[in-house]
Amino acid sequence: GFFFSDGAFAILGYYFQGGDFFDQRYPVSLLTVVGKVRNRLSVVPRYKVYERDNMDDFEWRIAESLQMPIVDKFMDLSLTGLFRQEFLNRDEGSAHVREVEMDVGGSLTLGFTHLKNLTSSWTVGALYSHRPDLLSDEYFDLYGTATVNYAF
């Protein structure tokens, strides 16, 4: 195991309730701006080591977000995409079990600036969660959201 003090574990994200684990994330993103078009690409690898059942968990995700004005100072368009893959290894009795998850999603958002303090956004998107090891958790989701924000 690890030989840190309790305070160091708290800072590093180690939780003593339930499934004690040590979690490491290394987010990296790149923002490019060309004229009024903004593009953000981010990659986040994550690794977890658990204290029970000889478990470890590796996940990586890549996300892309493109934003551009359609009508200057009134309407913006945002396109986003996400890919996530996770690998979980653990011991169950004398057997070693490996599980895999994968998510793929995307959305389109129109944002409006109605007044200086009043904005709204309208989003449609889809998410596919692939769970080959547990088919009851596998799903395809279409969604839509509408938000209105007023800054006081």
mmCIF file of C-alpha atoms in Angstrom:
data_model
loop_
_atom_site.group_PDB
_atom_site.id
_atom_site.type_symbol
_atom_site.label_atom_id
_atom_site.label_comp_id
_atom_site.label_asym_id
_atom_site.label_seq_id
_atom_site.Cartn_x
_atom_site.Cartn_y
_atom_site.Cartn_z
ATOM 1 C CA GLY A 1 0.000 0.000 0.000
ATOM 2 C CA PHE A 2 0.865 3.663 0.299
ATOM 3 C CA PHE A 3 2.649 5.141 3.319
ATOM 4 C CA PHE A 4 1.418 8.745 3.408
ATOM 5 C CA SER A 5 0.034 10.546 6.441
ATOM 6 C CA ASP A 6 -3.759 10.895 6.703
ATOM 7 C CA GLY A 7 -3.470 14.599 5.748
ATOM 8 C CA ALA A 8 -1.477 13.801 2.599
ATOM 9 C CA PHE A 9 -4.074 11.208 1.545
ATOM 10 C CA ALA A 10 -6.843 13.791 1.995
ATOM 11 C CA ILE A 11 -5.023 16.279 -0.243
ATOM 12 C CA LEU A 12 -4.313 13.628 -2.895
ATOM 13 C CA GLY A 13 -7.927 12.441 -3.045
ATOM 14 C CA TYR A 14 -7.753 9.251 -0.978
ATOM 15 C CA TYR A 15 -11.030 8.521 0.798
ATOM 16 C CA PHE A 16 -11.264 6.304 3.853
ATOM 17 C CA GLN A 17 -14.995 5.541 3.560
ATOM 18 C CA GLY A 18 -16.141 2.598 1.434
ATOM 19 C CA GLY A 19 -13.615 1.618 -1.239
ATOM 20 C CA ASP A 20 -10.341 3.266 -0.202
ATOM 21 C CA PHE A 21 -8.538 4.449 -3.321
ATOM 22 C CA PHE A 22 -5.825 6.735 -4.640
ATOM 23 C CA ASP A 23 -6.918 8.762 -7.690
ATOM 24 C CA GLN A 24 -4.578 10.513 -10.143
ATOM 25 C CA ARG A 25 -5.725 12.784 -13.009
ATOM 26 C CA TYR A 26 -3.624 14.654 -15.533
ATOM 27 C CA PRO A 27 -5.840 17.032 -17.556
ATOM 28 C CA VAL A 28 -4.324 18.705 -20.615
ATOM 29 C CA SER A 29 -6.132 21.097 -22.933
ATOM 30 C CA LEU A 30 -5.302 23.199 -25.942
ATOM 31 C CA LEU A 31 -7.303 26.317 -26.821
ATOM 32 C CA THR A 32 -6.930 27.856 -30.257
ATOM 33 C CA VAL A 33 -8.588 31.061 -31.406
ATOM 34 C CA VAL A 34 -8.792 32.057 -35.062
ATOM 35 C CA GLY A 35 -10.707 35.279 -35.513
ATOM 36 C CA LYS A 36 -13.926 34.780 -33.544
ATOM 37 C CA VAL A 37 -13.812 30.962 -33.682
ATOM 38 C CA ARG A 38 -12.624 29.159 -30.529
ATOM 39 C CA ASN A 39 -11.627 25.508 -30.415
ATOM 40 C CA ARG A 40 -10.739 23.580 -27.241
ATOM 41 C CA LEU A 41 -9.307 20.064 -27.318
ATOM 42 C CA SER A 42 -8.828 18.347 -23.967
ATOM 43 C CA VAL A 43 -7.413 14.994 -22.950
ATOM 44 C CA VAL A 44 -7.727 13.604 -19.419
ATOM 45 C CA PRO A 45 -6.069 10.339 -18.404
ATOM 46 C CA ARG A 46 -7.087 9.046 -14.950
ATOM 47 C CA TYR A 47 -5.674 6.181 -12.918
ATOM 48 C CA LYS A 48 -7.109 4.763 -9.661
ATOM 49 C CA VAL A 49 -5.593 2.199 -7.314
ATOM 50 C CA TYR A 50 -7.911 0.619 -4.744
ATOM 51 C CA GLU A 51 -6.990 -0.972 -1.423
ATOM 52 C CA ARG A 52 -9.426 -3.877 -1.869
ATOM 53 C CA ASP A 53 -9.686 -6.806 -4.306
ATOM 54 C CA ASN A 54 -6.399 -5.914 -6.038
ATOM 55 C CA MET A 55 -8.351 -3.344 -8.105
ATOM 56 C CA ASP A 56 -7.055 -0.737 -10.516
ATOM 57 C CA ASP A 57 -8.942 1.486 -12.894
ATOM 58 C CA PHE A 58 -7.657 3.383 -15.950
ATOM 59 C CA GLU A 59 -9.803 5.873 -17.844
ATOM 60 C CA TRP A 60 -9.052 8.314 -20.609
ATOM 61 C CA ARG A 61 -11.279 10.861 -22.269
ATOM 62 C CA ILE A 62 -10.926 13.250 -25.148
ATOM 63 C CA ALA A 63 -13.294 16.165 -25.660
ATOM 64 C CA GLU A 64 -13.602 18.704 -28.454
ATOM 65 C CA SER A 65 -15.534 21.961 -28.289
ATOM 66 C CA LEU A 66 -15.901 24.412 -31.180
ATOM 67 C CA GLN A 67 -17.584 27.802 -30.625
ATOM 68 C CA MET A 68 -18.342 30.428 -33.248
ATOM 69 C CA PRO A 69 -20.596 33.472 -33.539
ATOM 70 C CA ILE A 70 -23.498 33.202 -35.982
ATOM 71 C CA VAL A 71 -24.909 36.695 -35.458
ATOM 72 C CA ASP A 72 -22.397 39.024 -33.771
ATOM 73 C CA LYS A 73 -23.290 39.800 -30.132
ATOM 74 C CA PHE A 74 -26.581 37.867 -30.405
ATOM 75 C CA MET A 75 -26.267 34.186 -31.428
ATOM 76 C CA ASP A 76 -23.417 31.673 -30.971
ATOM 77 C CA LEU A 77 -23.080 28.071 -32.127
ATOM 78 C CA SER A 78 -21.234 25.427 -30.085
ATOM 79 C CA LEU A 79 -20.419 21.914 -31.262
ATOM 80 C CA THR A 80 -19.024 19.436 -28.731
ATOM 81 C CA GLY A 81 -17.869 15.847 -28.890
ATOM 82 C CA LEU A 82 -16.687 13.375 -26.247
ATOM 83 C CA PHE A 83 -15.049 9.960 -26.247
ATOM 84 C CA ARG A 84 -14.349 8.103 -22.978
ATOM 85 C CA GLN A 85 -12.943 4.646 -22.347
ATOM 86 C CA GLU A 86 -12.445 2.931 -18.974
ATOM 87 C CA PHE A 87 -10.738 -0.323 -17.985
ATOM 88 C CA LEU A 88 -11.354 -1.829 -14.532
ATOM 89 C CA ASN A 89 -9.327 -4.808 -13.252
ATOM 90 C CA ARG A 90 -10.073 -6.689 -10.026
ATOM 91 C CA ASP A 91 -9.868 -10.062 -8.333
ATOM 92 C CA GLU A 92 -13.022 -12.027 -7.541
ATOM 93 C CA GLY A 93 -11.948 -15.033 -5.511
ATOM 94 C CA SER A 94 -9.278 -16.790 -7.565
ATOM 95 C CA ALA A 95 -10.363 -15.191 -10.879
ATOM 96 C CA HIS A 96 -9.044 -11.938 -12.353
ATOM 97 C CA VAL A 97 -11.854 -9.870 -13.915
ATOM 98 C CA ARG A 98 -11.450 -7.087 -16.493
ATOM 99 C CA GLU A 99 -14.343 -4.777 -17.396
ATOM 100 C CA VAL A 100 -14.490 -2.193 -20.180
ATOM 101 C CA GLU A 101 -16.751 0.836 -20.658
ATOM 102 C CA MET A 102 -16.954 3.271 -23.554
ATOM 103 C CA ASP A 103 -18.979 6.469 -24.036
ATOM 104 C CA VAL A 104 -19.373 8.494 -27.234
ATOM 105 C CA GLY A 105 -21.381 11.699 -27.277
ATOM 106 C CA GLY A 106 -21.964 14.949 -29.060
ATOM 107 C CA SER A 107 -24.133 18.037 -28.867
ATOM 108 C CA LEU A 108 -25.067 21.213 -30.681
ATOM 109 C CA THR A 109 -25.920 24.372 -28.720
ATOM 110 C CA LEU A 110 -27.323 27.702 -29.857
ATOM 111 C CA GLY A 111 -26.675 30.480 -27.372
ATOM 112 C CA PHE A 112 -28.515 33.809 -27.434
ATOM 113 C CA THR A 113 -27.730 37.129 -25.782
ATOM 114 C CA HIS A 114 -31.152 38.771 -25.509
ATOM 115 C CA LEU A 115 -30.142 41.698 -23.304
ATOM 116 C CA LYS A 116 -26.923 42.662 -21.527
ATOM 117 C CA ASN A 117 -27.919 40.551 -18.494
ATOM 118 C CA LEU A 118 -30.265 38.003 -20.129
ATOM 119 C CA THR A 119 -28.982 34.963 -22.059
ATOM 120 C CA SER A 120 -30.384 31.594 -23.076
ATOM 121 C CA SER A 121 -29.028 28.406 -24.586
ATOM 122 C CA TRP A 122 -30.739 25.581 -26.442
ATOM 123 C CA THR A 123 -28.996 22.221 -26.747
ATOM 124 C CA VAL A 124 -29.663 18.929 -28.521
ATOM 125 C CA GLY A 125 -27.336 15.993 -28.131
ATOM 126 C CA ALA A 126 -26.814 12.265 -28.055
ATOM 127 C CA LEU A 127 -24.820 9.891 -25.855
ATOM 128 C CA TYR A 128 -24.062 6.222 -26.419
ATOM 129 C CA SER A 129 -22.794 4.265 -23.407
ATOM 130 C CA HIS A 130 -21.317 0.920 -24.455
ATOM 131 C CA ARG A 131 -21.117 -1.651 -21.633
ATOM 132 C CA PRO A 132 -20.118 -5.029 -23.127
ATOM 133 C CA ASP A 133 -19.640 -6.546 -19.650
ATOM 134 C CA LEU A 134 -23.037 -5.433 -18.305
ATOM 135 C CA LEU A 135 -25.573 -5.040 -21.115
ATOM 136 C CA SER A 136 -28.313 -3.814 -18.734
ATOM 137 C CA ASP A 137 -26.236 -0.615 -18.249
ATOM 138 C CA GLU A 138 -25.794 -0.018 -21.995
ATOM 139 C CA TYR A 139 -27.948 2.733 -23.471
ATOM 140 C CA PHE A 140 -28.375 5.345 -26.171
ATOM 141 C CA ASP A 141 -29.728 8.699 -25.022
ATOM 142 C CA LEU A 142 -31.068 11.646 -27.022
ATOM 143 C CA TYR A 143 -31.512 14.802 -24.997
ATOM 144 C CA GLY A 144 -32.432 18.435 -25.220
ATOM 145 C CA THR A 145 -32.011 21.277 -22.753
ATOM 146 C CA ALA A 146 -33.059 24.880 -22.545
ATOM 147 C CA THR A 147 -31.583 27.311 -20.037
ATOM 148 C CA VAL A 148 -32.295 30.951 -19.313
ATOM 149 C CA ASN A 149 -29.808 33.004 -17.281
ATOM 150 C CA TYR A 150 -30.227 36.454 -15.814
ATOM 151 C CA ALA A 151 -27.267 38.185 -14.141
ATOM 152 C CA PHE A 152 -28.418 40.445 -11.332
#
